[in-house]
Amino acid sequence: MLKIRTLADKSAVEAEAPIADRWSARSLYEQLTETAEKFPDRPAISFQLKSGPSAKSVTLSWSAFRAEVTRASNMLRRLGVGPTDAVAYILPNGIEAPVILIAGATAGIVNPINPLLAPET
């Protein structure tokens, strides 16, 4: 498995071949689907609220992540969101944030808003 840990690793991968030559997918959701089909049980994303070694964490496999993204993007489409519509969301850091980020980009245009921003005074 390819591991990218440093900026030098990233630069080496990019110099080897452009992303267009590496991915056959035409959309973010199609790439998610291809990855979920290749590695359904591998961990895709994890979230841990507290940093202690015994703190509870939530991990979604690639297939579970795709299922959650599909469910959320279908909900957005049922609500009338289309390819040219923008969806803004305010969520704390958690497993739901990356799900809705990819789902919003799948259904339309997504605009995450940082919940820690203070209003201008």
Tab-separated table of C-alpha atoms in Angstrom:
chain	number	residue	atom	x	y	z
A	1	MET	CA	0.000	0.000	0.000
A	2	LEU	CA	1.280	3.461	-0.891
A	3	LYS	CA	2.103	5.543	2.172
A	4	ILE	CA	2.418	9.300	2.010
A	5	ARG	CA	3.826	10.695	5.232
A	6	THR	CA	5.880	13.717	4.222
A	7	LEU	CA	5.829	16.506	1.676
A	8	ALA	CA	8.673	14.725	-0.128
A	9	ASP	CA	6.502	11.574	-0.390
A	10	LYS	CA	3.662	13.628	-1.870
A	11	SER	CA	5.977	15.309	-4.366
A	12	ALA	CA	7.432	11.952	-5.428
A	13	VAL	CA	3.962	10.504	-6.073
A	14	GLU	CA	2.898	13.582	-8.048
A	15	ALA	CA	6.106	13.465	-10.141
A	16	GLU	CA	5.521	9.794	-10.967
A	17	ALA	CA	2.139	10.346	-12.652
A	18	PRO	CA	-0.580	12.996	-12.640
A	19	ILE	CA	-3.782	12.231	-10.757
A	20	ALA	CA	-5.721	12.074	-14.041
A	21	ASP	CA	-3.603	9.066	-15.016
A	22	ARG	CA	-4.124	7.375	-11.639
A	23	TRP	CA	-7.900	7.735	-11.297
A	24	SER	CA	-10.419	6.581	-13.841
A	25	ALA	CA	-13.327	8.115	-11.901
A	26	ARG	CA	-15.044	11.185	-13.316
A	27	SER	CA	-16.507	12.331	-9.996
A	28	LEU	CA	-15.739	12.295	-6.316
A	29	TYR	CA	-18.590	9.860	-5.667
A	30	GLU	CA	-17.404	7.547	-8.435
A	31	GLN	CA	-13.925	7.523	-6.865
A	32	LEU	CA	-15.459	6.760	-3.462
A	33	THR	CA	-17.388	3.873	-5.033
A	34	GLU	CA	-14.298	2.443	-6.727
A	35	THR	CA	-12.340	2.622	-3.476
A	36	ALA	CA	-15.186	1.048	-1.488
A	37	GLU	CA	-15.399	-1.796	-3.996
A	38	LYS	CA	-11.642	-2.453	-3.827
A	39	PHE	CA	-11.275	-2.142	-0.047
A	40	PRO	CA	-14.764	-2.586	1.487
A	41	ASP	CA	-13.626	-3.615	4.969
A	42	ARG	CA	-10.569	-1.404	5.334
A	43	PRO	CA	-10.867	1.629	7.596
A	44	ALA	CA	-11.717	4.761	5.617
A	45	ILE	CA	-12.121	7.371	8.310
A	46	SER	CA	-11.859	7.543	12.087
A	47	PHE	CA	-12.825	10.116	14.654
A	48	GLN	CA	-11.837	10.278	18.287
A	49	LEU	CA	-13.257	13.111	20.420
A	50	LYS	CA	-10.715	12.804	23.222
A	51	SER	CA	-7.045	12.043	22.769
A	52	GLY	CA	-6.461	9.467	25.499
A	53	PRO	CA	-5.308	5.979	24.508
A	54	SER	CA	-8.506	4.424	25.847
A	55	ALA	CA	-10.859	7.135	24.530
A	56	LYS	CA	-13.715	5.864	22.399
A	57	SER	CA	-13.333	6.256	18.649
A	58	VAL	CA	-15.628	5.768	15.686
A	59	THR	CA	-14.269	4.211	12.500
A	60	LEU	CA	-16.118	3.692	9.237
A	61	SER	CA	-14.954	1.162	6.668
A	62	TRP	CA	-14.930	2.239	3.027
A	63	SER	CA	-18.239	0.454	2.411
A	64	ALA	CA	-19.860	2.012	5.498
A	65	PHE	CA	-18.508	5.450	4.577
A	66	ARG	CA	-19.942	5.119	1.060
A	67	ALA	CA	-23.287	3.975	2.498
A	68	GLU	CA	-23.468	7.015	4.789
A	69	VAL	CA	-22.464	9.398	1.974
A	70	THR	CA	-25.072	7.805	-0.316
A	71	ARG	CA	-27.783	8.098	2.327
A	72	ALA	CA	-26.975	11.771	3.011
A	73	SER	CA	-26.651	12.755	-0.671
A	74	ASN	CA	-29.969	11.033	-1.458
A	75	MET	CA	-31.583	13.025	1.348
A	76	LEU	CA	-30.177	16.263	-0.097
A	77	ARG	CA	-31.463	15.362	-3.567
A	78	ARG	CA	-34.924	14.578	-2.126
A	79	LEU	CA	-34.857	18.040	-0.557
A	80	GLY	CA	-34.302	19.517	-4.015
A	81	VAL	CA	-30.535	20.051	-4.052
A	82	GLY	CA	-29.185	19.824	-7.589
A	83	PRO	CA	-25.792	20.163	-9.268
A	84	THR	CA	-25.798	23.983	-9.208
A	85	ASP	CA	-27.240	24.393	-5.697
A	86	ALA	CA	-25.025	25.195	-2.720
A	87	VAL	CA	-25.387	23.427	0.605
A	88	ALA	CA	-23.889	25.127	3.648
A	89	TYR	CA	-23.450	23.247	6.890
A	90	ILE	CA	-22.214	23.982	10.374
A	91	LEU	CA	-21.053	20.894	12.219
A	92	PRO	CA	-18.548	20.277	14.963
A	93	ASN	CA	-15.610	18.048	14.159
A	94	GLY	CA	-17.000	14.530	14.159
A	95	ILE	CA	-17.654	11.608	11.856
A	96	GLU	CA	-20.708	13.402	10.400
A	97	ALA	CA	-18.637	16.292	9.009
A	98	PRO	CA	-16.704	14.344	6.338
A	99	VAL	CA	-19.857	12.391	5.452
A	100	ILE	CA	-21.875	15.541	4.747
A	101	LEU	CA	-18.887	17.190	3.031
A	102	ILE	CA	-18.708	14.394	0.428
A	103	ALA	CA	-22.513	14.025	0.279
A	104	GLY	CA	-22.955	17.758	-0.338
A	105	ALA	CA	-20.338	17.673	-3.089
A	106	THR	CA	-22.123	14.672	-4.600
A	107	ALA	CA	-25.563	16.293	-4.579
A	108	GLY	CA	-24.464	19.820	-5.463
A	109	ILE	CA	-21.950	22.366	-4.204
A	110	VAL	CA	-20.876	22.205	-0.577
A	111	ASN	CA	-19.860	25.065	1.724
A	112	PRO	CA	-18.655	24.017	5.193
A	113	ILE	CA	-18.798	26.715	7.868
A	114	ASN	CA	-16.498	26.492	10.873
A	115	PRO	CA	-18.650	26.432	14.036
A	116	LEU	CA	-15.817	28.038	16.024
A	117	LEU	CA	-15.910	31.278	14.017
A	118	ALA	CA	-17.227	34.245	15.955
A	119	PRO	CA	-19.551	36.737	14.282
A	120	GLU	CA	-18.000	40.060	13.347
A	121	THR	CA	-18.618	42.801	15.880
